[in-house]
Amino acid sequence: MNGTYLGMPSFPEAADSATRNATLRANLRHATRSIRAKRAAAVAELPDWPELRAAGAAIKDRALHRLDHYLEQLEESVTAAGGQVHWAADAAEANRIVTRLVQDTGEREVVKVKSMATQEIGLNEALAEAGISAWETDLAELIVQLGDDLPSHILVPAIHRNRAEIRDIFRDRMAAWGRPAPEGLTDEPADLAEAARLHLREKFLTARVGISGANFMVAETGTVVVVESEGNGRMCLTLPETLISVAGIEKVIPTWQDLEVFLQLLPRSSTAERMNPYTSMWTGTTHGDGPRTFHLVLLDNGRTDVLADRVGRQALRCIRCSACLNVCPVYERAGGHAYGSAYPGPIGAILTPQLRGTDSALDASLPYASSLCGACYEVCPVAIDIPEVLVHLRERVVQGGETTVRGTRTRIKPAGGHAAERAAMRAAGWMLDHPRALRAGQRLAARTRRFHPRRLPGPGRAWSATRDLPEVPAESFRDWWQRTRGNGEGR
């Protein structure tokens, strides 16, 4: 993923530092609580929300089940409409493709629509190395870029900044990147928005290359869709002569009709709006309307490996609404930077370790960045069972073994901790797979219950010191069933 995240500490270490920042905690608390309250009201307006949610999950699963077919159909549709499709196996290849496409135009500047995929691959840094300046035009992304910062939220990348901080960033940094901030700039939202509008207008009117991501790609028609709330996306998607869109392969949906479901789910779950103010759709190129040249870069970067995991693949349903971040008690206190990835919060805790693997201390710690309260699953518009995937990934981290990351077989190092714990988990797993052994163990535990200690010895002492060990019943359920029913069906 983005190279700027390399070398970051494990989640517990980063979160420990973040939670000591009172300003950060206050910013996050105010923003997330406001967003989730508005979302709840917007969702409550639809009596068929559970049915829409189920439909969204089913459509995504259908697309993932036949992903190869729909991607080939998408390529055919885009090509037939005058676009060009490029396939990128990983971040390095995607960056090479985009850099070459920009260089072929002879331009040294590009304007960008907010894009998680380009953050994931570190596109801005790759373009900078080639002498190409990439200007972020989303207001929050502009704040992050001017402040030499990192995004900390999917929907609101600068959520960790308050108005006073934003004012200072505009005053100090805008002049170095283009039009300076107005004299006497205040921290009033209208004044800050006006400063950004004037600064960005010059970029929109001079840039000849635009770069975007994609919220959805319709295989049936070759249509690419971007939804946003500020209008900067519409400017980047229509004014430049060349448009380059980078999108993960999981963003494809089968039909135009499927789009109707997601255009109800996404805005209510993300911005708490009935529909996004700007919904831009384009199909290839059209003479005299919009960019003359359109390139679509389809990004894998570990996604086919995620697809191979029957439990973890549901993370690929994600439509990047950020609802899970806004209800997560861990994210609200630790913030997005602690996750060390372009994808923060609960979805990042399951997506990042699958895309990058769990070989580093940071990535191995992410599945534990949760209390497993389940709030993220309850609000997810495509019903991703994030707690289930977290537990699944914790098992992978603890057990170790081999996995495939971006086509390469790698060995996962078992997580730190006591060997006794790992041995106990393996023993429990074996016993649960052997009913006779389990029944014998239950009977033995019942008959020796008077001799069981109230506190565990050795490594378990710290755990049991603050918890009461459950009492072992006098007989197991199976024995009770056999005794009371007498027909042996409980064996």
CSV table of C-alpha atoms in Angstrom, one decimal, residues 98-290:
chain,number,residue,atom,x,y,z
A,98,VAL,CA,-0.6,6.0,-14.8
A,99,THR,CA,2.8,7.7,-14.8
A,100,ARG,CA,3.4,6.7,-18.4
A,101,LEU,CA,-0.1,7.8,-19.5
A,102,VAL,CA,0.4,11.2,-18.0
A,103,GLN,CA,3.9,11.5,-19.5
A,104,ASP,CA,2.5,10.6,-22.9
A,105,THR,CA,0.3,13.7,-22.7
A,106,GLY,CA,3.3,15.9,-22.1
A,107,GLU,CA,1.7,17.4,-19.0
A,108,ARG,CA,3.4,17.9,-15.6
A,109,GLU,CA,0.4,18.6,-13.5
A,110,VAL,CA,-2.8,16.6,-12.8
A,111,VAL,CA,-6.0,17.3,-10.8
A,112,LYS,CA,-7.4,14.5,-8.7
A,113,VAL,CA,-10.8,13.4,-7.5
A,114,LYS,CA,-10.7,11.9,-4.0
A,115,SER,CA,-9.8,8.2,-4.4
A,116,MET,CA,-9.0,5.4,-1.9
A,117,ALA,CA,-7.4,3.3,-4.6
A,118,THR,CA,-4.8,5.9,-5.5
A,119,GLN,CA,-4.1,6.4,-1.8
A,120,GLU,CA,-3.6,2.7,-1.4
A,121,ILE,CA,-1.0,2.5,-4.1
A,122,GLY,CA,0.8,5.8,-3.3
A,123,LEU,CA,0.1,7.3,-6.7
A,124,ASN,CA,0.8,10.9,-5.7
A,125,GLU,CA,4.3,9.9,-4.4
A,126,ALA,CA,5.0,7.9,-7.6
A,127,LEU,CA,4.0,10.8,-9.8
A,128,ALA,CA,6.1,13.2,-7.8
A,129,GLU,CA,9.2,11.0,-8.3
A,130,ALA,CA,8.5,11.4,-12.1
A,131,GLY,CA,8.3,15.1,-11.7
A,132,ILE,CA,4.5,15.3,-12.0
A,133,SER,CA,2.5,17.3,-9.5
A,134,ALA,CA,-0.9,15.8,-8.4
A,135,TRP,CA,-3.3,18.3,-6.9
A,136,GLU,CA,-6.0,17.0,-4.6
A,137,THR,CA,-9.3,18.9,-5.2
A,138,ASP,CA,-11.6,17.4,-2.5
A,139,LEU,CA,-11.7,19.9,0.3
A,140,ALA,CA,-10.6,17.5,3.1
A,141,GLU,CA,-7.9,15.9,0.8
A,142,LEU,CA,-6.7,19.4,0.0
A,143,ILE,CA,-6.3,20.1,3.8
A,144,VAL,CA,-4.4,16.9,4.2
A,145,GLN,CA,-2.1,17.6,1.3
A,146,LEU,CA,-1.4,21.2,2.3
A,147,GLY,CA,-0.7,20.1,5.8
A,148,ASP,CA,1.8,17.4,4.7
A,149,ASP,CA,-0.5,15.0,6.5
A,150,LEU,CA,-2.1,11.6,6.0
A,151,PRO,CA,-5.9,10.9,5.6
A,152,SER,CA,-7.5,9.5,8.8
A,153,HIS,CA,-11.1,8.8,7.6
A,154,ILE,CA,-12.6,7.3,4.4
A,155,LEU,CA,-15.3,10.0,4.0
A,156,VAL,CA,-13.7,12.9,5.8
A,157,PRO,CA,-9.9,12.5,5.5
A,158,ALA,CA,-9.2,15.6,7.6
A,159,ILE,CA,-11.7,14.7,10.4
A,160,HIS,CA,-8.8,14.9,12.9
A,161,ARG,CA,-8.4,18.7,12.2
A,162,ASN,CA,-10.6,21.4,13.7
A,163,ARG,CA,-11.4,24.7,12.0
A,164,ALA,CA,-8.6,26.7,13.7
A,165,GLU,CA,-6.0,24.2,12.5
A,166,ILE,CA,-7.4,24.3,9.0
A,167,ARG,CA,-7.2,28.1,8.9
A,168,ASP,CA,-3.6,28.0,10.0
A,169,ILE,CA,-2.8,25.4,7.3
A,170,PHE,CA,-4.4,27.5,4.6
A,171,ARG,CA,-2.6,30.7,5.8
A,172,ASP,CA,0.8,29.0,6.0
A,173,ARG,CA,0.8,26.6,3.0
A,174,MET,CA,-1.6,27.7,0.2
A,175,ALA,CA,0.8,30.2,-1.3
A,176,ALA,CA,3.5,27.5,-1.8
A,177,TRP,CA,0.9,25.3,-3.8
A,178,GLY,CA,-0.8,28.0,-5.8
A,179,ARG,CA,-3.1,30.9,-5.1
A,180,PRO,CA,-2.5,32.1,-1.5
A,181,ALA,CA,-5.2,32.3,1.2
A,182,PRO,CA,-7.1,35.6,1.4
A,183,GLU,CA,-5.8,38.2,3.9
A,184,GLY,CA,-7.5,38.1,7.3
A,185,LEU,CA,-8.8,34.5,6.7
A,186,THR,CA,-11.0,33.4,9.7
A,187,ASP,CA,-11.9,29.9,10.8
A,188,GLU,CA,-15.6,30.4,9.7
A,189,PRO,CA,-16.6,27.5,7.5
A,190,ALA,CA,-17.8,29.8,4.7
A,191,ASP,CA,-14.5,31.7,4.7
A,192,LEU,CA,-12.5,28.5,4.6
A,193,ALA,CA,-14.6,27.0,1.8
A,194,GLU,CA,-14.2,30.3,-0.2
A,195,ALA,CA,-10.5,30.2,0.2
A,196,ALA,CA,-10.4,26.6,-1.1
A,197,ARG,CA,-12.7,27.4,-4.0
A,198,LEU,CA,-10.5,30.3,-5.2
A,199,HIS,CA,-7.4,28.2,-4.8
A,200,LEU,CA,-8.8,25.2,-6.7
A,201,ARG,CA,-10.4,27.2,-9.5
A,202,GLU,CA,-6.9,27.9,-11.0
A,203,LYS,CA,-6.2,24.2,-10.9
A,204,PHE,CA,-9.5,23.2,-12.6
A,205,LEU,CA,-9.1,25.8,-15.4
A,206,THR,CA,-5.5,24.9,-16.3
A,207,ALA,CA,-5.2,21.1,-15.8
A,208,ARG,CA,-5.5,19.0,-18.9
A,209,VAL,CA,-5.3,15.6,-17.1
A,210,GLY,CA,-7.7,14.4,-14.5
A,211,ILE,CA,-7.3,11.3,-12.3
A,212,SER,CA,-10.2,9.7,-10.4
A,213,GLY,CA,-11.2,6.5,-8.7
A,214,ALA,CA,-14.6,4.9,-9.1
A,215,ASN,CA,-17.4,4.1,-6.8
A,216,PHE,CA,-18.9,1.6,-9.2
A,217,MET,CA,-18.3,0.2,-12.7
A,218,VAL,CA,-21.2,-1.3,-14.6
A,219,ALA,CA,-20.1,-4.4,-16.6
A,220,GLU,CA,-23.2,-4.3,-18.8
A,221,THR,CA,-22.6,-0.8,-20.2
A,222,GLY,CA,-19.0,0.0,-19.4
A,223,THR,CA,-20.2,3.0,-17.3
A,224,VAL,CA,-18.0,4.3,-14.5
A,225,VAL,CA,-19.6,6.1,-11.6
A,226,VAL,CA,-18.3,8.7,-9.1
A,227,VAL,CA,-20.5,10.2,-6.4
A,228,GLU,CA,-19.4,13.3,-4.4
A,229,SER,CA,-20.8,16.3,-2.6
A,230,GLU,CA,-18.6,19.3,-3.5
A,231,GLY,CA,-18.6,19.5,-7.3
A,232,ASN,CA,-14.8,19.2,-7.5
A,233,GLY,CA,-15.3,15.7,-9.0
A,234,ARG,CA,-17.5,17.0,-11.7
A,235,MET,CA,-14.9,19.6,-12.6
A,236,CYS,CA,-12.1,16.9,-12.8
A,237,LEU,CA,-14.2,14.5,-14.7
A,238,THR,CA,-15.4,16.9,-17.4
A,239,LEU,CA,-12.9,19.7,-18.0
A,240,PRO,CA,-9.5,17.9,-18.7
A,241,GLU,CA,-8.7,16.5,-22.1
A,242,THR,CA,-7.5,13.2,-20.6
A,243,LEU,CA,-9.2,11.2,-17.8
A,244,ILE,CA,-7.5,8.3,-16.0
A,245,SER,CA,-9.5,6.3,-13.5
A,246,VAL,CA,-8.0,3.8,-11.2
A,247,ALA,CA,-10.3,1.3,-9.6
A,248,GLY,CA,-10.1,-1.9,-7.6
A,249,ILE,CA,-11.5,-4.9,-9.5
A,250,GLU,CA,-14.1,-5.4,-6.8
A,251,LYS,CA,-15.9,-2.2,-7.8
A,252,VAL,CA,-17.6,-3.9,-10.8
A,253,ILE,CA,-21.3,-4.6,-10.6
A,254,PRO,CA,-23.2,-6.7,-13.2
A,255,THR,CA,-26.0,-4.5,-14.6
A,256,TRP,CA,-27.3,-0.9,-14.8
A,257,GLN,CA,-30.3,-1.9,-12.8
A,258,ASP,CA,-28.0,-3.0,-9.9
A,259,LEU,CA,-26.8,0.6,-9.6
A,260,GLU,CA,-30.2,1.7,-8.4
A,261,VAL,CA,-29.7,-0.3,-5.1
A,262,PHE,CA,-26.3,1.2,-4.4
A,263,LEU,CA,-27.3,4.8,-5.2
A,264,GLN,CA,-29.8,4.5,-2.3
A,265,LEU,CA,-27.4,2.6,0.1
A,266,LEU,CA,-24.3,4.7,-0.3
A,267,PRO,CA,-25.4,8.3,0.2
A,268,ARG,CA,-27.5,7.5,3.3
A,269,SER,CA,-24.7,5.5,4.9
A,270,SER,CA,-21.9,7.9,4.1
A,271,THR,CA,-23.1,11.5,4.0
A,272,ALA,CA,-26.6,10.9,5.4
A,273,GLU,CA,-28.1,12.3,2.2
A,274,ARG,CA,-31.0,10.9,0.2
A,275,MET,CA,-28.7,11.2,-2.8
A,276,ASN,CA,-25.4,12.7,-3.5
A,277,PRO,CA,-25.4,16.2,-4.8
A,278,TYR,CA,-23.1,15.1,-7.7
A,279,THR,CA,-23.5,11.7,-9.3
A,280,SER,CA,-21.2,11.6,-12.4
A,281,MET,CA,-21.5,8.8,-14.9
A,282,TRP,CA,-19.6,8.3,-18.1
A,283,THR,CA,-19.3,5.6,-20.7
A,284,GLY,CA,-16.1,5.8,-22.7
A,285,THR,CA,-15.8,9.0,-24.6
A,286,THR,CA,-18.3,11.2,-26.5
A,287,HIS,CA,-17.3,13.6,-29.2
A,288,GLY,CA,-17.6,17.2,-28.0
A,289,ASP,CA,-18.5,16.3,-24.5
A,290,GLY,CA,-16.0,15.7,-21.7
